[in-house]
Coordinates of C-alpha atoms and ligand atoms in Angstrom, one line a residue:
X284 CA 103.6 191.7 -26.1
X285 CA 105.5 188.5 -25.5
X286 CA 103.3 185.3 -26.0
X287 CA 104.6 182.2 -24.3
X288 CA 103.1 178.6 -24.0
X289 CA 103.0 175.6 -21.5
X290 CA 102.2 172.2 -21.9
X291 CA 101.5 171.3 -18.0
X292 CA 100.4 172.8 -14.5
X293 CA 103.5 172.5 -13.7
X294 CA 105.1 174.6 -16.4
X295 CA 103.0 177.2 -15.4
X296 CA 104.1 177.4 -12.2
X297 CA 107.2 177.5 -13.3
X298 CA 106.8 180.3 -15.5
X299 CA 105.4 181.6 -12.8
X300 CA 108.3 181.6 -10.7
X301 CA 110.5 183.4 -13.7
X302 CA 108.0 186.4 -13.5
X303 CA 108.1 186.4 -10.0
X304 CA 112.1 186.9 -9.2
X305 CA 111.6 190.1 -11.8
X306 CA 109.2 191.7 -9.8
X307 CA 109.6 195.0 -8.4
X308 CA 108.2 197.2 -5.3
X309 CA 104.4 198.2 -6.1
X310 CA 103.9 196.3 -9.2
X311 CA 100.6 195.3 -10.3
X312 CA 99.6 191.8 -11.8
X313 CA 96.1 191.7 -14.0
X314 CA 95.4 187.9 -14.4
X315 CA 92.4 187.4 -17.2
X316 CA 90.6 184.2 -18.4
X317 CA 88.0 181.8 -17.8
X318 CA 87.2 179.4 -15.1
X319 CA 90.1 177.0 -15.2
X320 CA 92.0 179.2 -17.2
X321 CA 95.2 178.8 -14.6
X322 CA 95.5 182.4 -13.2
X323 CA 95.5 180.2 -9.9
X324 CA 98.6 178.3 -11.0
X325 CA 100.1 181.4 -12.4
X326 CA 99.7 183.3 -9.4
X327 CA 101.1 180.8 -7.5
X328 CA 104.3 180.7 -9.3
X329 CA 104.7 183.9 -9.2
X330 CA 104.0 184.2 -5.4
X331 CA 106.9 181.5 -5.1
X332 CA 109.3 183.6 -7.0
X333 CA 108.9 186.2 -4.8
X334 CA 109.9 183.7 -2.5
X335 CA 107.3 183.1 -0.6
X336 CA 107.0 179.6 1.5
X337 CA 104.1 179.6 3.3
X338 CA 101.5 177.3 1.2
X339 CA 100.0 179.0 -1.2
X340 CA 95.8 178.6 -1.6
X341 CA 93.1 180.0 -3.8
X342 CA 91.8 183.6 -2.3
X343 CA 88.0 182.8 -3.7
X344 CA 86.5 183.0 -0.4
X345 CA 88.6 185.4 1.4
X346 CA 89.1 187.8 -1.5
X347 CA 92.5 188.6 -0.7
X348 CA 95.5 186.6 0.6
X349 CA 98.7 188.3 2.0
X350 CA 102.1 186.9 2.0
X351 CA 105.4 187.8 2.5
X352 CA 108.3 187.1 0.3
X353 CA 111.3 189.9 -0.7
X354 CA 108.5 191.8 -1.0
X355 CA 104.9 191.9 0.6
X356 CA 102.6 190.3 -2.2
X357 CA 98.5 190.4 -2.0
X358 CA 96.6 187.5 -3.8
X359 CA 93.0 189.0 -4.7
X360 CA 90.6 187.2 -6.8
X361 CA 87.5 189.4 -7.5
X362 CA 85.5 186.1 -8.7
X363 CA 82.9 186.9 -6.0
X364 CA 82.7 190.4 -6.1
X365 CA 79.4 191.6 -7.4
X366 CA 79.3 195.2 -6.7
X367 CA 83.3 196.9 -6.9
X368 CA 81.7 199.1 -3.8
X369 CA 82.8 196.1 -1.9
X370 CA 86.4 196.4 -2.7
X371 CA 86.4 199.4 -0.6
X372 CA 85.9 197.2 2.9
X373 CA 88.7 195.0 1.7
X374 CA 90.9 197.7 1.3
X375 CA 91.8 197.2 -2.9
X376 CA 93.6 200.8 -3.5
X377 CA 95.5 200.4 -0.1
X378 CA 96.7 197.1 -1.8
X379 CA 97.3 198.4 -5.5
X380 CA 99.2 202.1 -4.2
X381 CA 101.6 200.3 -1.6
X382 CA 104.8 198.2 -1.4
X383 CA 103.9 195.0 -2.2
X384 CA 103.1 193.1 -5.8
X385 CA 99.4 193.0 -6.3
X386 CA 98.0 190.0 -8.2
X387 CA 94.4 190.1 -9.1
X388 CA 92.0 187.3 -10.7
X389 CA 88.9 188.8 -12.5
X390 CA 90.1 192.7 -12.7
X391 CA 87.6 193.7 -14.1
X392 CA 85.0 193.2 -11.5
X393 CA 87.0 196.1 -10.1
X394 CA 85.3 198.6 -12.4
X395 CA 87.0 202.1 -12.0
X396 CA 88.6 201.0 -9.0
X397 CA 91.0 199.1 -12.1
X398 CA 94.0 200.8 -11.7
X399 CA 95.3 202.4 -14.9
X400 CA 99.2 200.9 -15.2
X401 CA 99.4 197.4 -14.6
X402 CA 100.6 194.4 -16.5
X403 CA 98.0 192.3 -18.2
X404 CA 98.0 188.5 -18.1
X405 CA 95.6 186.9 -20.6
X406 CA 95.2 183.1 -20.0
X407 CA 93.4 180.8 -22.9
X408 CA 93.8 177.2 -24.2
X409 CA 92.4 173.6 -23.5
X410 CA 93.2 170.2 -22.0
X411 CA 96.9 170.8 -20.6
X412 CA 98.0 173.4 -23.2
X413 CA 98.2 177.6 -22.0
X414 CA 99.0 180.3 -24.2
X415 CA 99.6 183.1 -21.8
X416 CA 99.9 186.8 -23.3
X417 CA 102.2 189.1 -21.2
X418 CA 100.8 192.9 -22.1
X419 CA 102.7 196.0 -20.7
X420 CA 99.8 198.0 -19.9
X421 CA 101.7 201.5 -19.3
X422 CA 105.5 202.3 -20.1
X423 CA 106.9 201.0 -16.5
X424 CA 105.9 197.2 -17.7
X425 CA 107.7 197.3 -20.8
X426 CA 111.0 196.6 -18.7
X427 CA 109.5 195.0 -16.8
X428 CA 108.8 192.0 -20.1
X429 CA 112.0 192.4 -21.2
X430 CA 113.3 191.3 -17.9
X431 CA 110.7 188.5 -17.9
X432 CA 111.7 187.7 -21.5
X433 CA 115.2 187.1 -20.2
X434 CA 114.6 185.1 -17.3
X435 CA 112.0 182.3 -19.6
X436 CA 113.4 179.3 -20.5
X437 CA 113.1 178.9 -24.6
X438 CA 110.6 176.0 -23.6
X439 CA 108.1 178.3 -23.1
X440 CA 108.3 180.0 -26.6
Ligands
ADP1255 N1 99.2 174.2 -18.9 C1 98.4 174.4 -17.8 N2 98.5 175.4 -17.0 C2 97.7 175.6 -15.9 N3 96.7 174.8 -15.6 C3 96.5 173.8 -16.4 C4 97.3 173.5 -17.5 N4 96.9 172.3 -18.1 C5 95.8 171.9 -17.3 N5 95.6 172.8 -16.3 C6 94.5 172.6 -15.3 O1 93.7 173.8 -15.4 C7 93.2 174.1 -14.1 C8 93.6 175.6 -13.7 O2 93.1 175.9 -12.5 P1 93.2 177.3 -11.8 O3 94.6 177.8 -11.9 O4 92.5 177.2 -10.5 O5 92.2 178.2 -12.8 P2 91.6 179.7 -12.6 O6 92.3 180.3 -11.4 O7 92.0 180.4 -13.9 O8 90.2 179.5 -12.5 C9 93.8 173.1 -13.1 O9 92.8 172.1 -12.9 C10 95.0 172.6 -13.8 O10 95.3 171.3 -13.5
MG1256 MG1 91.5 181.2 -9.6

């Protein structure tokens, strides 16, 4: 588990960014936390470090945003989602068993369509401060942190 800490939007974002150029093909992204938490932010850092450059916006109302960066990458936030029966019209496992980095917002709305190996994100704090656990959830994300580890300012420590 690594546990990291930002002081600003911004630094999220940026942190973002770091876990987004260590990214691989088919990677899986579980963002967790309350309303306001920042998986937005987070996700949009990461989606830049993939190098993406379209603008970036909040999938809430269309459940699932694609961009491409050096990879394909699939924004989902499952907010809205009240029955994970709906997940099947929006294609989720086609998503989460392709190329492309999967990020999802409010995983477990997904019920046992929740993939089993992914790597967990879990958001908490107040006013501008985030602590932001990164948890390996399966042995494939454990490189996977130690990359990230590498690539994180000590700012974020
Ligand atoms: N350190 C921080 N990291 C991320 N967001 C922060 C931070 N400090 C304050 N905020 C604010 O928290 C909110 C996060 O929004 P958002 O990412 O959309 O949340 P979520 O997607 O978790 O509901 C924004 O209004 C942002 O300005
Ligand atoms: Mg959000």
């Amino acid at each position: 588990m690594l546990k990291l800490k930002t002081e600003a939007p911004e630094e999220t974002i940026e942190l973002g960014e770091r876990l987004g150029e260590v990214l691989n093909s088919g990677d899986i992204i579980c963002l967790q936390g309350d309303l306001g938490a920042g998986k937005t932010y987070l996700a949009k850092g990461i989606l830049k470090g993939l190098g993406v450059e379209r603008e970036i916006t909040s999938p809430t109302y269309t459940l699932v945003n694609e961009y491409q960066g050096r990879l394909p990458a699939y924004h989902i936030d499952l907010y809205r989602v009240s029955d994970y029966k709906e997940l099947y019209d929006i294609g989720f496992e086609e998503y989460l068993y392709g190329e492309g980095v999967t990020i999802i917002e409010w995983p477990d709305k997904a019920g046992s369509l929740m993939p089993d190996n992914y790597l967990n994100i879990i958001i908490k704090g107040h006013d501008n401060t985030r602590t932001i656990k990164v948890i390996p959830q399966a042995n494939k994300y454990i490189s996977l942190v130690t990359e990230l580890k590498k690539n994180v300012d000590f700012s974020f420590r």
